[in-house]
C-alpha atoms as an extended CHARMM CRD file, in Angstrom:
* protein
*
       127  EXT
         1         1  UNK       CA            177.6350000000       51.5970000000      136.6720000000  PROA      1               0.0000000000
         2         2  UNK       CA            180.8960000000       50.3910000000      138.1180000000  PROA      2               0.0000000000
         3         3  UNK       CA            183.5310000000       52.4060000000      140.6490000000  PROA      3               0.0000000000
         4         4  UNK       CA            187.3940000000       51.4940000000      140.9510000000  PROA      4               0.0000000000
         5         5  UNK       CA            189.5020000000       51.6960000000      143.2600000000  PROA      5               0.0000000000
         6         6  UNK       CA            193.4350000000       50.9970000000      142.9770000000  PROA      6               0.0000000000
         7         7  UNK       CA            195.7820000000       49.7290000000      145.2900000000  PROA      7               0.0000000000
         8         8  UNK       CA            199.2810000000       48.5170000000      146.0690000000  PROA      8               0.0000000000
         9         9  UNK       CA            201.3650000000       51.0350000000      144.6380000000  PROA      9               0.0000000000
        10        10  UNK       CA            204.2600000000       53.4160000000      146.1940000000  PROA      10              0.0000000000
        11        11  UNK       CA            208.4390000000       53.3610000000      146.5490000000  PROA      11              0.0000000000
        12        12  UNK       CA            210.0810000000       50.1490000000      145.2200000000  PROA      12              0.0000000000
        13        13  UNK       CA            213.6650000000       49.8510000000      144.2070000000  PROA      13              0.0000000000
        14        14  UNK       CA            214.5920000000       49.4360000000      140.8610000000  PROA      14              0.0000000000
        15        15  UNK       CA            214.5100000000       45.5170000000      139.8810000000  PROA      15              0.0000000000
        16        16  UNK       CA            211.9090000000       45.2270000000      142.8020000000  PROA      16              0.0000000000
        17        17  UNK       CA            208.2720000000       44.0410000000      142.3800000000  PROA      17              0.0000000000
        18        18  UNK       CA            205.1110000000       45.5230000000      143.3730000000  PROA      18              0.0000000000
        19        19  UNK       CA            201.2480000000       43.8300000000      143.3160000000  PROA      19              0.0000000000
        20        20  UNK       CA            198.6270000000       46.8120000000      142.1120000000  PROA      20              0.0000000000
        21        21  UNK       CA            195.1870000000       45.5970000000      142.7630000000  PROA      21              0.0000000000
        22        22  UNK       CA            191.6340000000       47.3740000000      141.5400000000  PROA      22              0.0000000000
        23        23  UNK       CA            188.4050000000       46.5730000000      143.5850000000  PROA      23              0.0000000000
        24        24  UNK       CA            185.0730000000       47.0000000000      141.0120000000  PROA      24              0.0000000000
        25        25  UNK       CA            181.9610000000       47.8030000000      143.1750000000  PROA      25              0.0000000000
        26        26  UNK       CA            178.9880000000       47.0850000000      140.6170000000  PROA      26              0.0000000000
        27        27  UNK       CA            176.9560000000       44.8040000000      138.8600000000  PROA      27              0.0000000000
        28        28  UNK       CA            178.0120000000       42.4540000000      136.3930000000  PROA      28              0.0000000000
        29        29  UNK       CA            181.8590000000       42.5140000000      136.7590000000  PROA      29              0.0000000000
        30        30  UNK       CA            182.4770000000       39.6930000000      134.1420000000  PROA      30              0.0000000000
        31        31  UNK       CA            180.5450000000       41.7900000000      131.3930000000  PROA      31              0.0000000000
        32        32  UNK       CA            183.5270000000       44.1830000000      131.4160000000  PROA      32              0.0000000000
        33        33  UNK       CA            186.7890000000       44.8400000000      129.9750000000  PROA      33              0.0000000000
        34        34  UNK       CA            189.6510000000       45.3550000000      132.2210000000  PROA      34              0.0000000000
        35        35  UNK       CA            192.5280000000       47.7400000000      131.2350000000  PROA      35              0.0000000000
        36        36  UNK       CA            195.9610000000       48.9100000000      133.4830000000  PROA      36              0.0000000000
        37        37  UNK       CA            197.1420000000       52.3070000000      132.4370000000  PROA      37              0.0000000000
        38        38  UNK       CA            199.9750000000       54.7960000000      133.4280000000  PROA      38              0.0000000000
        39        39  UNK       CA            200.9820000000       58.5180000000      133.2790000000  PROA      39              0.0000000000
        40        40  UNK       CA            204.2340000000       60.1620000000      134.0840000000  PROA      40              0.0000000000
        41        41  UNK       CA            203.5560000000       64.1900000000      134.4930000000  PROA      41              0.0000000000
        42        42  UNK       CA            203.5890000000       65.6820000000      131.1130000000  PROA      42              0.0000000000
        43        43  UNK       CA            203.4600000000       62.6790000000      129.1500000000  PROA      43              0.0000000000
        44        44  UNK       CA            200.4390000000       60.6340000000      127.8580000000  PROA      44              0.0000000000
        45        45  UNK       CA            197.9620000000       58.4630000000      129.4300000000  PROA      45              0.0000000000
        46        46  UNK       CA            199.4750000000       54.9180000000      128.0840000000  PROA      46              0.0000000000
        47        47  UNK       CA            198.1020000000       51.0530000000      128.2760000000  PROA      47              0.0000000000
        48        48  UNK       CA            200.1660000000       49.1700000000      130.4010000000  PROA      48              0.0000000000
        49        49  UNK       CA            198.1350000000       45.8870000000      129.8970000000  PROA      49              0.0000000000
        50        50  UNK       CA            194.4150000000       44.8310000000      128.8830000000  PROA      50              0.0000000000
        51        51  UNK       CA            192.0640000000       41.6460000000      129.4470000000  PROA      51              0.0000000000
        52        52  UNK       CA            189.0090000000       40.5350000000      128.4640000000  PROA      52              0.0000000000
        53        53  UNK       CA            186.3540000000       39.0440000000      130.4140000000  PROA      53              0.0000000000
        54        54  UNK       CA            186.8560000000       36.2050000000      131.1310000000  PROA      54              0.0000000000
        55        55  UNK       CA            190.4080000000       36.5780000000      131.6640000000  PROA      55              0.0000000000
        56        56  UNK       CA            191.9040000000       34.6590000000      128.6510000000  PROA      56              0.0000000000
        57        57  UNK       CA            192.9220000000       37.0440000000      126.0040000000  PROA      57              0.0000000000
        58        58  UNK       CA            195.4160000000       39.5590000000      127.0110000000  PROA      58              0.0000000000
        59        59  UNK       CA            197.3570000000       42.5570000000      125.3530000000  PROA      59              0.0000000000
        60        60  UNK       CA            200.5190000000       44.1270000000      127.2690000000  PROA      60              0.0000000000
        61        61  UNK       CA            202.6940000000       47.1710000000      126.0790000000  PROA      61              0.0000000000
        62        62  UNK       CA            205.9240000000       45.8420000000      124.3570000000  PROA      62              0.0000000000
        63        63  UNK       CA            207.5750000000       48.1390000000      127.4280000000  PROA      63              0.0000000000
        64        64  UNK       CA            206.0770000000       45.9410000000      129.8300000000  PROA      64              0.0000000000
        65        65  UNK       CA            206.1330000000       42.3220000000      128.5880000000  PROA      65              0.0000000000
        66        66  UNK       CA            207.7580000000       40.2430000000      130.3750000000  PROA      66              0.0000000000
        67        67  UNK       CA            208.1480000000       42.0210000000      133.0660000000  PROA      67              0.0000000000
        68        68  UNK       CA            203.8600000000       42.8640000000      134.5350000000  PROA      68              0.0000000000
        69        69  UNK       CA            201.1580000000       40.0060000000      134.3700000000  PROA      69              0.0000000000
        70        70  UNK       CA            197.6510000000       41.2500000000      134.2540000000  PROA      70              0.0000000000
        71        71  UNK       CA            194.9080000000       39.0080000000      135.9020000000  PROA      71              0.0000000000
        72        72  UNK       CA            191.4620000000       38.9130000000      137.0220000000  PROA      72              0.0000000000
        73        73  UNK       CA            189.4050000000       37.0990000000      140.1000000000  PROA      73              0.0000000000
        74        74  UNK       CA            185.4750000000       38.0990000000      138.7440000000  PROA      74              0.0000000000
        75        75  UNK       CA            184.0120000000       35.8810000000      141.6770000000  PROA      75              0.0000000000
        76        76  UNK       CA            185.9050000000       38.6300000000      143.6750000000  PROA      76              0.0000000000
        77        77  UNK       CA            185.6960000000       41.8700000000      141.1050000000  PROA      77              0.0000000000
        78        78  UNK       CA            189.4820000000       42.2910000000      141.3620000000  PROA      78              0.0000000000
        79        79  UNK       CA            191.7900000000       42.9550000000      138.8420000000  PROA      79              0.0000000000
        80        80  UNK       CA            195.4920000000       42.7120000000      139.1690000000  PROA      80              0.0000000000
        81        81  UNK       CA            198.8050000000       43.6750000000      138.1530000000  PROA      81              0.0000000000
        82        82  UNK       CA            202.1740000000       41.8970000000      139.1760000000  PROA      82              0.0000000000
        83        83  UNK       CA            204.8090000000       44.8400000000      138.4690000000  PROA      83              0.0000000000
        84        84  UNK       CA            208.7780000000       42.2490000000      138.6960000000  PROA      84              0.0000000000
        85        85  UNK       CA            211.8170000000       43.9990000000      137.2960000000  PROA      85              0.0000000000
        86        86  UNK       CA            210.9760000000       47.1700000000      137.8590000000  PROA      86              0.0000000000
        87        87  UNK       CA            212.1310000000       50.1220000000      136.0200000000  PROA      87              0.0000000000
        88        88  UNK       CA            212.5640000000       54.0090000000      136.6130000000  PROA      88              0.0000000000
        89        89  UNK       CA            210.7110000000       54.1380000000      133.5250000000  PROA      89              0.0000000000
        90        90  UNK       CA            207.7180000000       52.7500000000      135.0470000000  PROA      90              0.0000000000
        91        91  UNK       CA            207.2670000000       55.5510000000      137.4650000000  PROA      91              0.0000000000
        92        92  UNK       CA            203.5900000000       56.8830000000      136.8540000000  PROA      92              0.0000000000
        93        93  UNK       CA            200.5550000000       56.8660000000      138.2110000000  PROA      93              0.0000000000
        94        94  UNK       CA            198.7420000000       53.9320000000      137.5290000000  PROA      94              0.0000000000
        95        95  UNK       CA            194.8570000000       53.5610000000      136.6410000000  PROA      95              0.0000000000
        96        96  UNK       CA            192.2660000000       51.0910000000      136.5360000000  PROA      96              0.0000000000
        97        97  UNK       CA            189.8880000000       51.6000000000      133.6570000000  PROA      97              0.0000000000
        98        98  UNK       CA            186.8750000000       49.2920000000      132.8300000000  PROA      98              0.0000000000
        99        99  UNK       CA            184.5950000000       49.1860000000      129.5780000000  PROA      99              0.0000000000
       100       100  UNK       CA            181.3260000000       47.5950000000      129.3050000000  PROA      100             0.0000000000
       101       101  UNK       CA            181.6070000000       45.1260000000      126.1380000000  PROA      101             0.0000000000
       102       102  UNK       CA            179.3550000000       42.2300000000      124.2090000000  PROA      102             0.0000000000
       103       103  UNK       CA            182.1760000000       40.4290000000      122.9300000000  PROA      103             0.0000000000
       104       104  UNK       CA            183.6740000000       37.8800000000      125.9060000000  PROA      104             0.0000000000
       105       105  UNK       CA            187.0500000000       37.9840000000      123.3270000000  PROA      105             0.0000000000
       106       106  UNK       CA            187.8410000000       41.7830000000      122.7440000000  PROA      106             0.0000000000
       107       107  UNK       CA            190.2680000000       43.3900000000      125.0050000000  PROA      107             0.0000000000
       108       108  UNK       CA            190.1950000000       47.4400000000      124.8520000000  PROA      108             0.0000000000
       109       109  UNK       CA            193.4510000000       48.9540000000      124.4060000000  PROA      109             0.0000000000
       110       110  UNK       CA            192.2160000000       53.0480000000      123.9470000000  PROA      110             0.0000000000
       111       111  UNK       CA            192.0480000000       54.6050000000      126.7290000000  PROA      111             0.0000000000
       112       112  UNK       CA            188.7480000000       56.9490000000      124.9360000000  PROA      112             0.0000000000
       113       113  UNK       CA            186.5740000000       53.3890000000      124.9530000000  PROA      113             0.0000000000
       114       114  UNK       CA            187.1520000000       53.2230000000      128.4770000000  PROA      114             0.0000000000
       115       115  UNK       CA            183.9950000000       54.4700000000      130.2460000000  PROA      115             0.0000000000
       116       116  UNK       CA            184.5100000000       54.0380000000      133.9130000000  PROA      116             0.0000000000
       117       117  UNK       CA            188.3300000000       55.0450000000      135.8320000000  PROA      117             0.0000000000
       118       118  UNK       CA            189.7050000000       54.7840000000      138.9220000000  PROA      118             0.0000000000
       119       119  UNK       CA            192.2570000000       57.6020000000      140.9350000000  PROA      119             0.0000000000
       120       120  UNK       CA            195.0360000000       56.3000000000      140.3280000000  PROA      120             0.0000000000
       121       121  UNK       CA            197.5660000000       55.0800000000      142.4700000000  PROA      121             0.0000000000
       122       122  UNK       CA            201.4550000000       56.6930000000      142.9500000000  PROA      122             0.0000000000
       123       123  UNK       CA            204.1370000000       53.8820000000      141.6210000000  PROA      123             0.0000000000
       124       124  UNK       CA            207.6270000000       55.3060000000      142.0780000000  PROA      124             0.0000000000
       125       125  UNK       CA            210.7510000000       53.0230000000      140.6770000000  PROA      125             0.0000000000
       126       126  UNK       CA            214.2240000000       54.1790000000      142.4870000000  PROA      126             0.0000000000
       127       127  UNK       CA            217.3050000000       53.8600000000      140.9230000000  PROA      127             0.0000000000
C-alpha cells in the first residue's frame, strides 16, 4: 500500500520551467515503478515519462524528450519531474502513478498496470 501526493505545478509561461514532485508514503518505495502522466479535459490519460526502480532505465513520450527529466530520490520516496521549454501543449493535469514490480529493470508505460495514483496536480503553459 502506497499514497501519492503531487506537487509543484500551476501558471508558467511558455518556454518556462516548472519542478513537479510526488511524495510516496509506504513501505518499500524502491520495489516500485514510478510513472508521470497527463490529461488535458477530453483527451486521454497519456505517459509523460516512466522509471524503474532503481532509477536507471527510463522511457519518456517522444512529445516530451528533451524537454522533462524524470528522477527518483528512494532514500527520500520522491519522484520528480523537471518540466524546461515548456509548451501550451503540455497543459494538463499531471499524475503520479506507482506499480508494484519484481523486475528492478522494467519501467511501466500503461497507465491500466498502474495500481496506486495520486490527484493530480494543475500545470498550465501560457502563450
Amino acid at each position: 500500500q502506497v499514497q501519492l501526493v503531487e506537487s509543484g505545478g500551476g501558471l508558467v509561461q511558455a518556454g518556462g520551467s516548472l519542478r513537479l514532485s510526488c511524495a510516496a508514503s509506504g513501505r518499500t518505495f524502491s520495489n516500485y515503478a514510478m510513472g508521470w502522466f497527463r490529461q488535458a479535459p477530453g483527451k486521454e490519460r497519456e505517459l509523460v515519462a516512466a522509471i524503474n526502480r532503481s532509477g536507471g532505465n527510463i522511457l519518456y513520450a517522444d512529445s516530451v524528450k528533451g524537454r522533462f527529466t524524470i528522477s527518483r530520490d528512494n532514500a527520500k520516496n520522491m519522484v520528480y519531474l523537471q518540466m524546461n521549454s515548456l509548451k501550451p501543449e503540455d497543459t494538463a493535469v499531471y499524475f503520479c502513478a506507482a506499480d508494484r514490480v519484481a523486475s528492478n529493470i522494467v519501467v511501466v508505460t500503461t497507465p491500466y498496470e498502474y495500481d496506486y495514483w495520486g490527484q493530480g496536480t494543475q500545470v498550465t503553459v501560457s502563450s
